[in-house]
XYZ file of C-alpha atoms in Angstrom:
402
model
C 115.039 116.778 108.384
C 114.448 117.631 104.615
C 111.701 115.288 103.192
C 113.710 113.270 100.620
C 112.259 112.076 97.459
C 111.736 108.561 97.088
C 111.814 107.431 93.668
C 111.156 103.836 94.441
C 108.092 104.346 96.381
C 107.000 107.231 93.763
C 107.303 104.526 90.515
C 105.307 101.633 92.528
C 102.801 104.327 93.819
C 102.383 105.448 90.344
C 102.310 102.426 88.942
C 99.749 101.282 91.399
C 97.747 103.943 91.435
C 97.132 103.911 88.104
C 95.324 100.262 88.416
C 94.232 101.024 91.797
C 91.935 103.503 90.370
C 90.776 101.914 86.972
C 90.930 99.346 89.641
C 88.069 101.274 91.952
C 86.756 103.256 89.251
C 85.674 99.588 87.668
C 83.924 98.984 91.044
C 82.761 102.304 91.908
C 80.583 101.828 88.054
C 80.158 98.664 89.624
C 77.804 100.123 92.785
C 77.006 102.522 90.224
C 75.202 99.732 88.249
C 73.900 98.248 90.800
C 72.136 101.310 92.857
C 70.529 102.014 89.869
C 69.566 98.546 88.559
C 68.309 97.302 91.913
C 65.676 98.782 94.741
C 67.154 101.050 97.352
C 66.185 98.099 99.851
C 67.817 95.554 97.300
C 71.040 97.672 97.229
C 70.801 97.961 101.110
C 70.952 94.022 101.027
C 73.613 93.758 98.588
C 75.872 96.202 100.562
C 75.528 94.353 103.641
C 76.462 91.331 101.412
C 80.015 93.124 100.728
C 80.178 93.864 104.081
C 80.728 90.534 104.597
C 82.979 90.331 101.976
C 84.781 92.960 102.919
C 85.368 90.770 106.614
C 86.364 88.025 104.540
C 89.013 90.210 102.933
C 90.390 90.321 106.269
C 91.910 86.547 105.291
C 93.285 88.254 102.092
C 94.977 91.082 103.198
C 96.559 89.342 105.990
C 97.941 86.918 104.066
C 98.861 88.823 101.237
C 100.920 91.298 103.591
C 102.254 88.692 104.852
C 103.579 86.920 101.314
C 104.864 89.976 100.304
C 106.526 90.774 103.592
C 108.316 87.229 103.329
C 109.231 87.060 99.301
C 110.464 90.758 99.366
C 113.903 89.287 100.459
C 113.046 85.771 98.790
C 114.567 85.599 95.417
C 115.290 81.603 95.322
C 111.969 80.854 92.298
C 112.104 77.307 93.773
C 111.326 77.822 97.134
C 108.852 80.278 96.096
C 107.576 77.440 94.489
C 107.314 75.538 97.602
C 105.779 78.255 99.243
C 102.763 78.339 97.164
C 102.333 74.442 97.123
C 102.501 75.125 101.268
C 99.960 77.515 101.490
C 97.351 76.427 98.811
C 97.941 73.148 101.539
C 96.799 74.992 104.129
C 94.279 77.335 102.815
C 92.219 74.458 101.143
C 91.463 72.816 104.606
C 90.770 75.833 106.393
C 89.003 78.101 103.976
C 86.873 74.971 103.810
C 86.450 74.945 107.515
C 85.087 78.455 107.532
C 82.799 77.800 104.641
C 80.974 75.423 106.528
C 81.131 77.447 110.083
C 79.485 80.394 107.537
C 76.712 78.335 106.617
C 76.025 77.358 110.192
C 76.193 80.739 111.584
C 74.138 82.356 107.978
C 71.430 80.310 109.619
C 70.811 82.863 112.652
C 71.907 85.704 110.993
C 70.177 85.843 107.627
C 66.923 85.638 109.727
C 68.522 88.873 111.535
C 69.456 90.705 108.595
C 66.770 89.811 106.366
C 69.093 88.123 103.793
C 67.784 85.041 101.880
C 69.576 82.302 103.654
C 70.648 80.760 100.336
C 71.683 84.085 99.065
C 74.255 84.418 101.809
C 74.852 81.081 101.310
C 76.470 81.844 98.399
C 78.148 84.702 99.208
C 80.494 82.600 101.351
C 81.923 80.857 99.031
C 83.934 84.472 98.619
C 86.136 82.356 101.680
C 87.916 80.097 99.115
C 88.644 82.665 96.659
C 89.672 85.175 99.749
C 92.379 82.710 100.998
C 93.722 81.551 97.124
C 93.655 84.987 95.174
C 96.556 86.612 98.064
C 98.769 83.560 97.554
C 99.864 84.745 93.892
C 98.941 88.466 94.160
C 101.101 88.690 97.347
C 104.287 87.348 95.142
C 103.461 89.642 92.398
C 103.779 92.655 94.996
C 106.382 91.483 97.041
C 108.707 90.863 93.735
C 107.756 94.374 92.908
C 105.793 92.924 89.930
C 103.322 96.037 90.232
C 102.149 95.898 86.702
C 101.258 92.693 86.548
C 99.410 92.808 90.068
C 97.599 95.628 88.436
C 96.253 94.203 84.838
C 95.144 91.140 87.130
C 92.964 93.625 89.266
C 91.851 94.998 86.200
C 90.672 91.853 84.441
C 89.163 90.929 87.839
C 87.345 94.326 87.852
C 86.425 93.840 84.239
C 85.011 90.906 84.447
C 83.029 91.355 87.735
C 80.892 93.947 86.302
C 80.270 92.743 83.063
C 79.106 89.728 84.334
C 77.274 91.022 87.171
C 75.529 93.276 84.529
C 74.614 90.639 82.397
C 73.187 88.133 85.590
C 71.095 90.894 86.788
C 69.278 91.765 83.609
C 68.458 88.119 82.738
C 66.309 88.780 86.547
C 69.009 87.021 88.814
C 68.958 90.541 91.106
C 71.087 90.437 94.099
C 72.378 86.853 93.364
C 73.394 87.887 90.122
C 75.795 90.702 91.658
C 77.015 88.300 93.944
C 77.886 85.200 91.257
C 79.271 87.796 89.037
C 81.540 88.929 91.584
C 82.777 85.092 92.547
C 83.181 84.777 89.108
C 85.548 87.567 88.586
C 87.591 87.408 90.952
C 87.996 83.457 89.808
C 88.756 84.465 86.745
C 91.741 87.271 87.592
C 93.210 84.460 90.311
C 93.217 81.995 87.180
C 95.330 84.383 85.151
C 97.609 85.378 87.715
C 99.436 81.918 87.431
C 100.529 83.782 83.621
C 102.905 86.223 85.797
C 104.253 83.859 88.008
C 105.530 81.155 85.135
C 108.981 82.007 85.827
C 108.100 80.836 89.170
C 106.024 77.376 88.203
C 108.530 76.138 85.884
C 111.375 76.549 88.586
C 112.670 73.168 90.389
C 110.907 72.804 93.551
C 113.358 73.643 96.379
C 112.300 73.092 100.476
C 111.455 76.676 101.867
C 111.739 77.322 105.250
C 108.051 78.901 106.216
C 108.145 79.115 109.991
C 109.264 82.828 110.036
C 106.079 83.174 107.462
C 103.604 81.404 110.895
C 105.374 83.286 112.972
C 104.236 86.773 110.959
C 100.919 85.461 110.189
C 98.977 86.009 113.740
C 99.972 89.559 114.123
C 99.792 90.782 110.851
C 96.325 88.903 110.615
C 95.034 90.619 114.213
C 96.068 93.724 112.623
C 94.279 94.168 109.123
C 90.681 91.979 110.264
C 90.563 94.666 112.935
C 91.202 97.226 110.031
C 88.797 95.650 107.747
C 86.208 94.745 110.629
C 86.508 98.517 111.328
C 86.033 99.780 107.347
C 82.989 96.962 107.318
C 80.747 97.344 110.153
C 79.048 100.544 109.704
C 77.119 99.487 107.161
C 76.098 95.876 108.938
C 75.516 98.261 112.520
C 73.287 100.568 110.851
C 71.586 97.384 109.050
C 70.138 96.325 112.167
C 69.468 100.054 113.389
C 67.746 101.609 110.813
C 64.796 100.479 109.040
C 65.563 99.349 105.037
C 65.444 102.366 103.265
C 67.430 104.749 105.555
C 70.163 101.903 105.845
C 69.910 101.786 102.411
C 70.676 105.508 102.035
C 73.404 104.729 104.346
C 74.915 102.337 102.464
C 75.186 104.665 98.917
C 77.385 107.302 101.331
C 79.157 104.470 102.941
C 80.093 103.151 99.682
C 80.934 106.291 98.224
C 82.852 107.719 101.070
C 84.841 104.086 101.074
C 86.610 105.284 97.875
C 88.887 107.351 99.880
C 90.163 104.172 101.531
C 90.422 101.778 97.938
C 91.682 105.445 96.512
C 94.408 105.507 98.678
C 95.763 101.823 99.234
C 97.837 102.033 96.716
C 100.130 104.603 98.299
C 100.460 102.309 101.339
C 100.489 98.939 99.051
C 103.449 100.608 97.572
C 105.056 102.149 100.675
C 104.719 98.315 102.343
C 107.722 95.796 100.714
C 109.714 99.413 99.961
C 110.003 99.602 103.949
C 110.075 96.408 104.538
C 113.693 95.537 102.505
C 115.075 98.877 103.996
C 117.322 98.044 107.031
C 118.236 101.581 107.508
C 115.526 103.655 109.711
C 116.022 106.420 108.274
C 115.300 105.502 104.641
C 111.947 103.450 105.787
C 110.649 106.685 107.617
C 111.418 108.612 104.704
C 109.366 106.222 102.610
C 107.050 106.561 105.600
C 107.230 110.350 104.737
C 107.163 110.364 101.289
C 104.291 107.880 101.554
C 102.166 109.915 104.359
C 102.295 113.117 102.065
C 100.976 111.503 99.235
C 97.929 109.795 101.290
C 96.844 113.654 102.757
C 96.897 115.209 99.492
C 94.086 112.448 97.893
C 92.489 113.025 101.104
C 92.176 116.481 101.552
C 91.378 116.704 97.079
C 88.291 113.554 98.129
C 86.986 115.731 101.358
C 86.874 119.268 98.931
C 84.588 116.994 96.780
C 82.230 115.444 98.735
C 81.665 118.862 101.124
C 81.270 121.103 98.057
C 79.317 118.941 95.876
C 77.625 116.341 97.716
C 74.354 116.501 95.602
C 75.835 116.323 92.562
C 78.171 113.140 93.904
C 75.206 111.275 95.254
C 72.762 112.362 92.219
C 75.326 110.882 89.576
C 75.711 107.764 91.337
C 72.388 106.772 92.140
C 70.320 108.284 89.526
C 68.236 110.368 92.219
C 68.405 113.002 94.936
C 68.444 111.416 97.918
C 68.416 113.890 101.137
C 69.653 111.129 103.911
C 72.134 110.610 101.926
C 73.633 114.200 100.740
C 73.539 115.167 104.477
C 75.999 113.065 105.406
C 78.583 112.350 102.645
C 80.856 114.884 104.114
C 80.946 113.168 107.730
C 81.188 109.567 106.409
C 84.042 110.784 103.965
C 85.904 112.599 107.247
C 85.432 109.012 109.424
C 86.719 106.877 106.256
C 89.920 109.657 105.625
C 90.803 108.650 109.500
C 90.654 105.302 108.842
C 92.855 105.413 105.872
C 95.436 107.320 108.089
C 95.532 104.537 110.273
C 95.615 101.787 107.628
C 99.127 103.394 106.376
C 100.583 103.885 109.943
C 99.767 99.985 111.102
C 100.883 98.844 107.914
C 104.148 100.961 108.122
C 104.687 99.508 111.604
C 103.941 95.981 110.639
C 106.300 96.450 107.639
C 109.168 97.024 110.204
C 108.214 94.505 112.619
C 107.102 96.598 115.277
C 103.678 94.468 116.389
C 104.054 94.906 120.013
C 100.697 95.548 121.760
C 98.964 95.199 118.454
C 96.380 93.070 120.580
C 95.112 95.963 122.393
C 93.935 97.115 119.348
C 90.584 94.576 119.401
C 89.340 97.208 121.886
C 88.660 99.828 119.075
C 86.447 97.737 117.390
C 83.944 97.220 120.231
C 84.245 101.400 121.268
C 82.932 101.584 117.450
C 80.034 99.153 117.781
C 79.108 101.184 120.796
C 79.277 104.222 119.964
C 77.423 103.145 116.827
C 74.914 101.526 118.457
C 74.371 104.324 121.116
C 74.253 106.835 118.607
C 71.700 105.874 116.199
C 68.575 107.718 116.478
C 69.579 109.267 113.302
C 72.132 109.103 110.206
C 73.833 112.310 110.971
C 74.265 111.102 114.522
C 75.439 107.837 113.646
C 78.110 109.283 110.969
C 79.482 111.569 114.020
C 79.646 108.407 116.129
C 81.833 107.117 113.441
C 84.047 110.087 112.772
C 84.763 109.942 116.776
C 85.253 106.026 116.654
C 87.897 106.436 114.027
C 89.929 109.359 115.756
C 90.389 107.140 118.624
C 91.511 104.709 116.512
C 93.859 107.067 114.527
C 94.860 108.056 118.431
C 96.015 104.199 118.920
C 97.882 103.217 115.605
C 100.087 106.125 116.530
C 101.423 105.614 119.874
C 100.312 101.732 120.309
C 102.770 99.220 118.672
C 106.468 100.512 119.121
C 108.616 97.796 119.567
């Protein structure tokens, strides 16, 4: 069958593209910043610090796919309403759960990363903002509101790295990268409530949220084992490698990672287009239309980084570093897989099809192994990876068909 243009999915892709990458441009000067304004070993500590966050973001994601799956058919602005009230409810009481089981287990664990306890300390308080900030960015998306959701990113970009810039120079360091950030993204959730007046000012009318629950524990399962996936490398080769070679680590990891922000717009887009589409045949054309898109910013990223890796790592850090340049290329190739599979699950959990999606848990522990088998060097370790995310690639295809 003829691949069939979809203009839909096109427009929103555009559109979200567009802020997507002033989006991750904003944070790639961000990294860019901070490798050059910090130690290599500083840096290597900060990226293990988003690491974290980047777990955390598990809570976001999951619950921002599933607000937009949910208001993409919603248009009652009361209930919506309701909705929101609901879940800032909920996420109050548990993000504040987890913010205390974080500084309980940051007790063990900054002594085994070599993190200032108090440093990680407050780096959890990313929880809050990580269950509150997908609450109104998931009803911006799922009403198709993609311009808005992108000037919020923006602002939250924006305003991460100036003040991050201006922390660190006053001698805050790493903590100043890390209140900068919490900052930020408080900020952009603060203005958010702008786009959704139409929705505040509405007459409060009961929702029904139990097919929302219902969603939640699959579609949760399935992006923290995407985002535990994207995230551990860098913790893995943390406790592997000694500071400065995990450091170098980190810069490729990083930069190879912008294939996967680079690219989430495509499937961001490609998500409440296929979800409102009944007919199969239009969703796997979105599908289609979507999957083409993703391989061409792949295949542009992976030219890049294999035929100027030097150049890449030397304009981003400020130096030549050779553990690094060796293995851009194989990091970028593990991260391209990965972003495969990030479109595929979400394309399946966009039409409901989450059967055996629990199997899936089992990829994440074949990539800590092979991780931690294969570590006696970085080029090793990347290879590891590249294998750990083709078996995963292998399992979002012919895992989950309802």
């Amino acid at each position: 069958m003829a691949l069939k243009i979809d203009k839909g999915l096109i427009k929103g892709s555009l559109i979200l593209l567009i802020a997507y990458n002033l989006y991750n441009l904003l944070n790639f000067f961000f990294h860019f910043a901070m490798v050059r304004f910090l130690s290599v070993v500083e840096y290597g500590i900060l990226a293990s610090l988003y690491s974290i966050i980047y777990i955390l973001a598990v809570f976001t994601e999951a619950i921002q796919t599933v607000i937009i799956k949910y208001t993409t058919k919603e248009q009652n602005k009361g209930k919506l309403k309701n909705i929101i009230k609901k879940l800032f409810k909920k996420s109050f009481f548990i993000s504040g759960f987890l913010f205390i089981s974080h500084l309980l287990i940051s007790i063990p664990l900054s002594f085994f990363l070599e993190i200032n306890y108090y440093l990680m300390a407050v780096n959890g308080l990313m929880i809050f903002l990580a269950f509150f900030t997908p609450i109104t960015r998931g009803i911006l998306q799922g009403r198709k509101k993609f311009k808005a959701l992108g000037i919020n990113m923006i602002v939250e970009a924006v305003a991460k790295l100036s003040l991050a810039l201006i922390f660190i120079f006053i001698g805050w360091t790493v903590y100043g990268a890390i209140i900068g950030t919490l900052i930020g993204v408080l900020i952009a959730f603060s203005l958010s409530f702008i786009s959704l007046l139409d929705v505040t000012k509405s007459k409060e009318e009961k929702s029904d949220t139990q097919g929302i629950y219902n969603y939640t524990k699959p579609a949760f399962i399935i992006i923290m084992i995407i985002f535990l996936f994207f995230s551990i490398d860098v913790i893995i080769a943390k406790i592997f490698f000694p500071a400065d070679i995990a450091g170098a680590y980190a810069i490729s990891s990083i930069l190879a990672k912008t294939i996967f922000f680079g690219t989430q717009p495509i499937s961001r887009a490609m998500f409440p287009l296929s979800a409102e589409n009944d007919s199969s045949k239009k969703s796997e054309n979105i599908f289609s239309n979507a999957l083409f898109i993703l391989c061409f910013v792949i295949l542009a990223a992976l030219i890049l980084f294999y035929l100027f890796p030097t150049l890449i790592i030397k304009i981003f850090s400020g130096k030549i570093i050779v553990e690094s340049i060796s293995i851009l290329f194989y990091v970028g190739i593990a991260i391209s897989l990965l972003s495969l599979t990030n479109l595929i699950l979400l394309y399946k959990l966009s039409l409901g099809k989450v059967k055996g999606y629990q199997y899936l848990s089992i990829f994440i522990l074949i990539e800590i192994i092979l991780l931690s088998i294969f570590s006696s060097d970085l080029l090793q370790f990347s290879i590891a990876f590249i294998t750990a995310s083709a078996i995963f690639l292998w399992a979002s295809i012919f895992l989950m068909n309802d």
